[in-house]
Coordinates of C-alpha atoms and ligand atoms in Angstrom, one line a residue:
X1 CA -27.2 39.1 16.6
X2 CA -24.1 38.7 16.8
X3 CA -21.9 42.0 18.9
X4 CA -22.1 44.5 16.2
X5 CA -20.8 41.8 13.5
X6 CA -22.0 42.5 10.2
X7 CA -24.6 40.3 9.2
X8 CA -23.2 38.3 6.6
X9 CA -20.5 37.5 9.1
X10 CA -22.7 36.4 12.1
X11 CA -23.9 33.8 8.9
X12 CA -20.4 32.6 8.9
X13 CA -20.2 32.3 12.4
X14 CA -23.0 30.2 12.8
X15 CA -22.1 27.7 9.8
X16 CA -18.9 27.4 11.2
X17 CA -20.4 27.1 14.6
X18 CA -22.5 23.6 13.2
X19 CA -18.8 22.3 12.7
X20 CA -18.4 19.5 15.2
X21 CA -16.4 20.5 17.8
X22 CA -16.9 24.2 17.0
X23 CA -18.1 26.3 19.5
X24 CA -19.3 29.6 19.5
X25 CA -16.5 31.0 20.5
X26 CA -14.2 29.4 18.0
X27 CA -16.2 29.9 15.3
X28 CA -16.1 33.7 16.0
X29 CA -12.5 33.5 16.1
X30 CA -12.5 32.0 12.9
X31 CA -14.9 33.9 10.9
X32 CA -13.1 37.4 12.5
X33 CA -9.6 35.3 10.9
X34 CA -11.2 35.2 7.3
X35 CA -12.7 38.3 7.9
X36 CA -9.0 39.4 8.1
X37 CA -7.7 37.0 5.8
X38 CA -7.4 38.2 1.7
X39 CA -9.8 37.3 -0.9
X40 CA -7.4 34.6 -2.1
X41 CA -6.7 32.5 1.1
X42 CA -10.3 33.0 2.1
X43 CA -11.5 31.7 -1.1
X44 CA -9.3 29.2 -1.0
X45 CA -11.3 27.4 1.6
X46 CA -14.6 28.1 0.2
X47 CA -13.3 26.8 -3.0
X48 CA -12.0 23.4 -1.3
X49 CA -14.8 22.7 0.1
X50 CA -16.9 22.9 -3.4
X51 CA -14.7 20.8 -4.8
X52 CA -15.3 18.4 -2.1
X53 CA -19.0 18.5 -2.2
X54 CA -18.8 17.8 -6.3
X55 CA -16.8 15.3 -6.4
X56 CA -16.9 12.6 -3.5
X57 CA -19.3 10.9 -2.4
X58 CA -19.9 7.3 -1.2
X59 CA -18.6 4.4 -3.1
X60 CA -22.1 2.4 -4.0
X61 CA -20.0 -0.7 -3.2
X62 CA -18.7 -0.5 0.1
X63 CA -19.7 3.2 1.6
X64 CA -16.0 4.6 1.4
X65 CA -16.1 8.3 0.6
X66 CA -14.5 8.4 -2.4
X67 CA -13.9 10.3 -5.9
X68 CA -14.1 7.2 -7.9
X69 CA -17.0 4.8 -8.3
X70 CA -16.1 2.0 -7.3
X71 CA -13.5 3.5 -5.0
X72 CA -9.8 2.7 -5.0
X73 CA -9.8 0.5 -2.4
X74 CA -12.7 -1.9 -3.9
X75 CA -10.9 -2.1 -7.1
X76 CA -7.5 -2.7 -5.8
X77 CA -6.4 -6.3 -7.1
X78 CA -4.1 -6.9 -4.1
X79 CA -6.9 -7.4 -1.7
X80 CA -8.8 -10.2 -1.5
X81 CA -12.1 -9.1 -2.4
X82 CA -13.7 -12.5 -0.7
X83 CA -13.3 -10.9 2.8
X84 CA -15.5 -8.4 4.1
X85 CA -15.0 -6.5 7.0
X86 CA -18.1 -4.1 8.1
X87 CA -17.4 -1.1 10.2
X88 CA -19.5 1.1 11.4
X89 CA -18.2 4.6 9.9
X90 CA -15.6 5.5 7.4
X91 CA -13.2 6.8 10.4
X92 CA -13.0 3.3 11.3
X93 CA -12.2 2.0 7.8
X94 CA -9.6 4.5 7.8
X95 CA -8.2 3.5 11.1
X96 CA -8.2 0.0 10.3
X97 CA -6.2 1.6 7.0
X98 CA -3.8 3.4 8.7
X99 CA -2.7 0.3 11.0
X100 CA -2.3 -1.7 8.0
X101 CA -3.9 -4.6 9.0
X102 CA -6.6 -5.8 6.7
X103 CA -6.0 -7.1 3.4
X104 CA -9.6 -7.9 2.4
X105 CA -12.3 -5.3 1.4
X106 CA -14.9 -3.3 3.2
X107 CA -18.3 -2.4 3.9
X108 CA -19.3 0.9 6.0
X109 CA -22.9 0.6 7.5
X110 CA -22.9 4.2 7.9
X111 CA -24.3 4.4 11.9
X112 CA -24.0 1.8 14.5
X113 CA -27.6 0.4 16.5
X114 CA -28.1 3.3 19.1
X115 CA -31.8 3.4 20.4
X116 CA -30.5 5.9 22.8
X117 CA -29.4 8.4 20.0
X118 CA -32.6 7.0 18.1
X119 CA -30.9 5.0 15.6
X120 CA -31.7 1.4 14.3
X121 CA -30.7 -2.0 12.5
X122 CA -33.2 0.1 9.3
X123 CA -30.5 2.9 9.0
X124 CA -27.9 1.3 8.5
X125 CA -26.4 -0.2 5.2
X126 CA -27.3 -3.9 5.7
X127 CA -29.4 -4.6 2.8
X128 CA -26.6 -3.8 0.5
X129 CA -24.6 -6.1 2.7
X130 CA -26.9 -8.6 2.0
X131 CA -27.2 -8.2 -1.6
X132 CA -23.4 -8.7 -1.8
X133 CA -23.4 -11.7 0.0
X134 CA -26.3 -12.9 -1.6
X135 CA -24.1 -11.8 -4.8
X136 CA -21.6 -14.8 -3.8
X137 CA -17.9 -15.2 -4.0
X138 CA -17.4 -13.9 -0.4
X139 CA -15.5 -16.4 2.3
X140 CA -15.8 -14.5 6.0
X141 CA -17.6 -11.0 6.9
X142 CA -15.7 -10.0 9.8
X143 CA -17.8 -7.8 12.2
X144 CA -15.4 -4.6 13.2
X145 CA -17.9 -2.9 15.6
X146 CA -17.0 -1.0 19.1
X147 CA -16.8 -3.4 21.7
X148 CA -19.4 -1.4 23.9
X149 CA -23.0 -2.1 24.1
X150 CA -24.1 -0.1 20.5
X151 CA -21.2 -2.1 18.8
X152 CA -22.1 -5.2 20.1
X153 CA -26.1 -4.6 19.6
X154 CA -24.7 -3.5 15.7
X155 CA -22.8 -6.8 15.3
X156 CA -25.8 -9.0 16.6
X157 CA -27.8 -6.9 14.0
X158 CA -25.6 -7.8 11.4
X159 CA -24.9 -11.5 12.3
X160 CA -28.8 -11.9 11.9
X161 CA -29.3 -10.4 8.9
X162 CA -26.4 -12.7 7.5
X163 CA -27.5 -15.9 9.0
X164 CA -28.4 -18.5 6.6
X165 CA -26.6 -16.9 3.7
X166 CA -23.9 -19.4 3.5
X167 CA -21.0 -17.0 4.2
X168 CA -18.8 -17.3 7.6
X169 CA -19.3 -14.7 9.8
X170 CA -16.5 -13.9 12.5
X171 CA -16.1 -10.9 15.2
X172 CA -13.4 -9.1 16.3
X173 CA -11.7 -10.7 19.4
X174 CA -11.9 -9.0 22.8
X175 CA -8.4 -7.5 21.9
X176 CA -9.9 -3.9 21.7
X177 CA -10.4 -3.0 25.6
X178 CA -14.3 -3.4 26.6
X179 CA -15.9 -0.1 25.6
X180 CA -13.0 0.9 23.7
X181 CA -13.4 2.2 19.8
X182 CA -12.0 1.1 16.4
X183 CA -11.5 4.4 15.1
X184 CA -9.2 5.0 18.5
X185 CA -7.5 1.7 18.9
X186 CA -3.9 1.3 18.6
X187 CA -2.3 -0.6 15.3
X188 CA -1.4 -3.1 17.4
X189 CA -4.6 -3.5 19.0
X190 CA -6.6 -3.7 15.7
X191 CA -4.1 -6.0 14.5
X192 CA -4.3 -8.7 17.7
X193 CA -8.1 -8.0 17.5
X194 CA -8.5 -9.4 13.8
X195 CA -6.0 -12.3 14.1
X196 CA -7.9 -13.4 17.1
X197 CA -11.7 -12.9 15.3
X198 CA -14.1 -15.5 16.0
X199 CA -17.2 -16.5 14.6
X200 CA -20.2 -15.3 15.6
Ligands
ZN301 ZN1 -15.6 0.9 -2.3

C-alpha cells in the first residue's frame, strides 16, 4: 500500500506506473494531480484514452496504427504504392514521415530480431510481407532497420524470407551512424540513407 493513499488511488498509481518511462515516483505525482484535478479535466483523459482504444488499431495492410482500414497513408494516390519500405515499429514510420523522405508505402514488422530480449524472425509481420509480394505489383522493398546488430539480424531475416520472390530488395546505406536508430535519425540522415540504399 501505497502511504495512506486511498485504495482506488494506489490503482491509479500503479497503471500509471506501467507507463513507459513512468516511475513510481511520477506516477504518484500524477495520480495526486488528477486527484486534485476536477471531474471534467480528469475525465477528459480517461475519455481520450477510450476513444483511442475504440477506434485505432493496426492498418491490416501495412501495420500503421490507424482509424481507417486501409490507413491513409496506404490509400494515398500520390505514393507509389510499388515501393515498400519495412521498418521495424510505427515510431520509425513516423520518423521516416516527419523527414519527408519516402514517397513509396510501408510495412511495419511490429518488433525487430532480438534473441536477447527473446524475440524472433516468427514474431514479426513477415508473412504478410510475403503475401503482398507474392500479391505482385511491387518494384523494391527497402529494408529500414537499425544499423546495430538486431537491425541488421532483422534485415537478413527479411532479405530471406523475400529471396526468390522476384521483387528487388535494397538496404539502407550506412548513412545512419553504426548503432544509431531510425526513429532518432536526423531528416537529413534518413534522407542520405535511402538515396544511397543498396541491394541486399
Ligand atoms: Zn496502411
Amino acid at each position: 500500500m501505497g502511504e495512506g493513499r486511498p485504495e482506488s488511488v494506489e490503482r491509479l498509481v500503479e497503471e500509471l506506473g506501467r507507463l513507459p518511462g513512468v516511475g513510481r515516483r511520477t506516477a504518484e505525482r500524477l495520480a495526486d494531480h488528477l486527484v486534485r484535478a476536477g471531474t471534467e479535466e480528469a475525465m477528459a483523459l480517461a475519455i481520450a484514452i477510450r476513444d483511442v482504444k475504440k477506434a485505432v488499431r493496426p492498418c491490416s495492410l501495412c501495420g500503421n496504427f490507424a482509424e481507417a482500414d486501409p490507413c491513409a497513408l496506404c490509400t494515398d494516390d500520390r505514393r507509389d504504392r510499388a515501393l515498400v519500405c519495412v521498418v521495424s515499429s510505427v515510431k520509425d514510420l513516423l520518423s521516416l514521415e516527419r523527414a519527408g523522405v519516402w514517397k513509396g508505402v510501408y510495412h511495419v514488422l511490429g518488433g525487430r530480431v532480438a534473441p536477447l530480449e527473446g524475440t524472433g524472425p516468427e514474431d514479426l509481420r513477415l508473412g504478410s510481407l510475403v503475401e503482398r509480394v507474392r500479391g505482385g505489383g511491387l518494384r523494391e522493398v527497402v529494408l529500414a532497420t537499425d544499423s546495430d546488430a538486431e537491425g541488421d539480424m532483422t534485415a537478413h531475416h527479411v532479405a530471406r524470407a523475400l529471396s526468390g520472390l522476384g521483387v528487388r530488395v535494397t538496404r539502407l546505406s550506412r548513412g545512419i551512424p553504426a548503432g544509431s536508430s531510425v526513429e532518432f535519425a536526423s531528416p537529413a540522415t534518413l534522407g542520405e540513407a535511402l538515396e544511397g540504399r543498396r541491394e541486399v
